Structures are given as C-alpha cells and as structure tokens.
C-alpha cells in the first residue's frame, strides 16, 4: 500500500491548524480493502459518478467520514470531500442506481475486488438500498484522494438541513 499524507495548513482566528489529507493507491484486493474502510458510509450523488469510457476511467466524487479523526477520539464527526478513481476500466455496469436522477443520494457501503484471469477482475462498489456498480478492469488500479473538508455542509443536505440561502 502506498500511503501519502500531505499536511494542509489553514489559518484560523486562533493560530494554524493542520489537516492531514489522505491519498491511497490500491493495486490488489488487500489494498482495496483499506480504501473500502475509508469510504464506508460515504455520501455520493449520482451526478458525481463520472464514467469516461474513452479514457477507461471511473471517477466518483464523495463526502466521506474522516474515520482517522473519529478513531483518534474527536467527538464531532467530520466529513471530507474526496475523489475515488479507477483506471483501466473496460466496462461499467449499474444496478438499482437511477442515472437519470442526478440529485439522487447514495451511501457507499463498501468495495470488493473479485479476481478473474490475472491480472483482470471486477471491482464491485456496493451502495445501500441494493445499488451497485460493477467495474470490469484490465487490472486493479484505484486511488482515493482527499480534496478538503466539507466546510459548506453539503454532506448534510437531505438530512433536514436547509440549503444555503433558504433560512430566515
């Protein structure tokens, strides 16, 4: 597993806070299991699933829980905006995901890799409510990259939160 942490410094009214941003790369099923743990319970909108067939690439934008921060004992859960990318994708098939509803909210449950004729196989992204994406890949090549904190609270839309500009 190749794991890179990049410290991001941000000034606030009380000094400098440092936020570690995660970048994980998976080339086998064990590596993918680590990425799967980090994206468990991530929120995804259908519009943020981008299949670029000509590039053999699938990109999924998400708001994921910062599990490292939670395990470190922080009491208030924090969400991070992240991108999950699969390269060398030969085919992408969806089940129980309405691609015609771009605002539909999905919750990522986990990711599995099922090997085929080495080094090919299928990556399975499983969502709550029975949704799934199956990616047939030449070989497993996946990357999870944090892009920053979800400061706008976009991860809370749909849970009783009011969209910006809708309050009194």
Short mmCIF file of C-alpha atoms in Angstrom, two decimals:
data_model
loop_
_atom_site.label_atom_id
_atom_site.label_comp_id
_atom_site.label_asym_id
_atom_site.label_seq_id
_atom_site.Cartn_x
_atom_site.Cartn_y
_atom_site.Cartn_z
CA UNK A 1 0.00 0.00 0.00
CA UNK A 2 1.36 3.36 -0.94
CA UNK A 3 0.14 5.93 1.52
CA UNK A 4 0.94 9.58 1.34
CA UNK A 5 -0.10 12.21 3.83
CA UNK A 6 0.15 15.81 2.87
CA UNK A 7 -0.24 18.38 5.59
CA UNK A 8 -2.57 21.20 4.68
CA UNK A 9 -2.21 24.34 6.74
CA UNK A 10 -5.05 26.75 7.20
CA UNK A 11 -5.06 29.92 9.28
CA UNK A 12 -7.90 30.38 11.68
CA UNK A 13 -8.57 33.06 14.27
CA UNK A 14 -6.56 31.20 16.91
CA UNK A 15 -3.46 30.07 15.03
CA UNK A 16 -2.65 27.41 12.48
CA UNK A 17 -4.48 24.10 12.27
CA UNK A 18 -3.07 21.21 10.29
CA UNK A 19 -5.35 18.79 8.46
CA UNK A 20 -3.82 15.60 7.08
CA UNK A 21 -5.19 14.74 3.66
CA UNK A 22 -5.27 11.12 2.65
CA UNK A 23 -4.05 9.69 -0.65
CA UNK A 24 -4.26 5.91 -1.01
CA UNK A 25 -3.47 3.77 -4.04
CA UNK A 26 -4.63 0.17 -4.50
CA UNK A 27 -3.14 -2.43 -6.83
CA UNK A 28 -4.57 -5.56 -5.19
CA UNK A 29 -7.54 -6.76 -3.15
CA UNK A 30 -5.80 -6.11 0.19
CA UNK A 31 -5.05 -2.51 -0.76
CA UNK A 32 -8.63 -2.06 -1.96
CA UNK A 33 -9.92 -3.32 1.41
CA UNK A 34 -8.07 -0.42 3.09
CA UNK A 35 -9.65 2.08 0.71
CA UNK A 36 -13.04 0.44 1.27
CA UNK A 37 -12.72 1.01 5.02
CA UNK A 38 -12.01 4.72 4.44
CA UNK A 39 -15.03 5.23 2.16
CA UNK A 40 -17.52 3.30 4.27
CA UNK A 41 -20.69 5.39 4.71
CA UNK A 42 -19.55 7.95 2.13
CA UNK A 43 -22.32 10.03 0.55
CA UNK A 44 -22.41 10.11 -3.23
CA UNK A 45 -24.76 11.89 -5.61
CA UNK A 46 -25.48 10.15 -8.89
CA UNK A 47 -24.25 13.24 -10.77
CA UNK A 48 -20.84 12.77 -9.11
CA UNK A 49 -20.32 9.35 -10.71
CA UNK A 50 -18.43 10.01 -13.94
CA UNK A 51 -17.77 7.14 -16.37
CA UNK A 52 -15.24 8.19 -19.02
CA UNK A 53 -15.37 5.19 -21.31
CA UNK A 54 -12.87 6.57 -23.83
CA UNK A 55 -10.31 7.06 -21.04
CA UNK A 56 -11.15 3.72 -19.37
CA UNK A 57 -11.74 5.62 -16.13
CA UNK A 58 -14.45 5.92 -13.49
CA UNK A 59 -14.36 8.81 -11.01
CA UNK A 60 -16.67 9.06 -8.00
CA UNK A 61 -16.89 12.31 -6.04
CA UNK A 62 -17.99 11.84 -2.44
CA UNK A 63 -18.34 13.23 1.04
CA UNK A 64 -16.66 10.66 3.28
CA UNK A 65 -16.39 10.38 7.03
CA UNK A 66 -12.91 11.12 8.38
CA UNK A 67 -12.52 7.76 10.13
CA UNK A 68 -8.98 8.56 11.34
CA UNK A 69 -10.23 11.68 13.13
CA UNK A 70 -13.13 9.70 14.62
CA UNK A 71 -10.85 6.89 15.83
CA UNK A 72 -8.50 9.50 17.36
CA UNK A 73 -11.28 10.34 19.81
CA UNK A 74 -12.71 13.50 18.28
CA UNK A 75 -16.33 13.78 19.36
CA UNK A 76 -17.74 15.72 16.40
CA UNK A 77 -17.59 13.68 13.19
CA UNK A 78 -16.04 15.46 10.24
CA UNK A 79 -16.67 14.88 6.56
CA UNK A 80 -14.13 15.27 3.79
CA UNK A 81 -14.66 15.84 0.08
CA UNK A 82 -12.82 13.08 -1.75
CA UNK A 83 -12.39 11.56 -5.19
CA UNK A 84 -12.24 7.83 -5.86
CA UNK A 85 -10.73 6.92 -9.23
CA UNK A 86 -10.49 3.60 -11.03
CA UNK A 87 -8.28 3.33 -14.13
CA UNK A 88 -8.07 0.61 -16.80
CA UNK A 89 -11.83 0.06 -16.63
CA UNK A 90 -13.16 -1.96 -19.56
CA UNK A 91 -16.86 -1.81 -18.64
CA UNK A 92 -19.07 -0.17 -16.03
CA UNK A 93 -22.49 -1.60 -15.19
CA UNK A 94 -25.02 -0.22 -12.69
CA UNK A 95 -27.74 -2.00 -10.73
CA UNK A 96 -30.50 -0.17 -8.82
CA UNK A 97 -28.91 3.23 -9.49
CA UNK A 98 -31.04 5.71 -11.46
CA UNK A 99 -28.54 7.54 -13.65
CA UNK A 100 -31.39 9.77 -14.88
CA UNK A 101 -31.75 11.25 -11.36
CA UNK A 102 -28.54 13.31 -10.92
CA UNK A 103 -29.54 14.58 -7.45
CA UNK A 104 -30.23 11.10 -6.07
CA UNK A 105 -28.27 10.45 -2.88
CA UNK A 106 -26.42 7.16 -2.43
CA UNK A 107 -24.49 5.79 0.53
CA UNK A 108 -21.41 3.72 -0.26
CA UNK A 109 -21.29 0.59 1.89
CA UNK A 110 -18.01 -0.87 0.62
CA UNK A 111 -15.85 -2.01 -2.27
CA UNK A 112 -14.72 -5.54 -3.15
CA UNK A 113 -12.40 -6.96 -5.79
CA UNK A 114 -13.19 -10.27 -7.46
CA UNK A 115 -10.21 -11.58 -9.47
CA UNK A 116 -10.61 -13.03 -12.95
CA UNK A 117 -7.84 -14.16 -15.29
CA UNK A 118 -4.83 -12.44 -13.68
CA UNK A 119 -4.44 -9.53 -13.54
CA UNK A 120 -8.04 -8.73 -14.58
CA UNK A 121 -11.18 -8.92 -12.47
CA UNK A 122 -14.15 -6.92 -11.26
CA UNK A 123 -14.39 -4.18 -8.67
CA UNK A 124 -17.80 -4.02 -7.02
CA UNK A 125 -18.95 -0.77 -5.39
CA UNK A 126 -21.89 -1.57 -3.12
CA UNK A 127 -24.40 1.07 -2.05
CA UNK A 128 -27.23 0.97 0.47
CA UNK A 129 -30.69 0.06 -0.85
CA UNK A 130 -29.17 -2.59 -3.14
CA UNK A 131 -27.39 -0.23 -5.54
CA UNK A 132 -24.14 -1.41 -7.11
CA UNK A 133 -21.56 -0.55 -9.74
CA UNK A 134 -19.53 -3.36 -11.29
CA UNK A 135 -16.31 -2.38 -12.98
CA UNK A 136 -14.60 -4.91 -15.23
CA UNK A 137 -10.91 -3.96 -15.11
CA UNK A 138 -7.77 -4.94 -17.01
CA UNK A 139 -6.03 -4.84 -13.65
CA UNK A 140 -6.83 -3.19 -10.35
CA UNK A 141 -5.70 0.42 -10.23
CA UNK A 142 -7.62 2.59 -7.77
CA UNK A 143 -6.85 5.85 -5.97
CA UNK A 144 -8.62 7.67 -3.14
CA UNK A 145 -7.66 11.32 -2.69
CA UNK A 146 -8.99 13.77 -0.14
CA UNK A 147 -9.68 17.21 -1.59
CA UNK A 148 -10.51 19.07 1.63
CA UNK A 149 -13.04 19.40 4.41
CA UNK A 150 -16.75 19.63 3.69
CA UNK A 151 -16.94 23.15 5.16
CA UNK A 152 -20.13 24.02 3.29
CA UNK A 153 -22.07 21.22 4.93
CA UNK A 154 -23.05 19.82 1.56
CA UNK A 155 -22.80 16.35 3.07
CA UNK A 156 -25.78 17.17 5.30
CA UNK A 157 -28.23 18.08 2.52
CA UNK A 158 -31.16 15.72 2.64
CA UNK A 159 -30.97 15.19 6.40
CA UNK A 160 -33.15 18.07 7.47
CA UNK A 161 -30.53 20.74 6.82
CA UNK A 162 -31.62 23.79 4.85
CA UNK A 163 -29.71 24.60 1.66
CA UNK A 164 -27.68 27.83 1.77
CA UNK A 165 -29.84 30.92 1.32
CA UNK A 166 -33.08 29.20 2.40
CA UNK A 167 -33.03 30.21 6.07
CA UNK A 168 -34.87 33.11 7.69
#
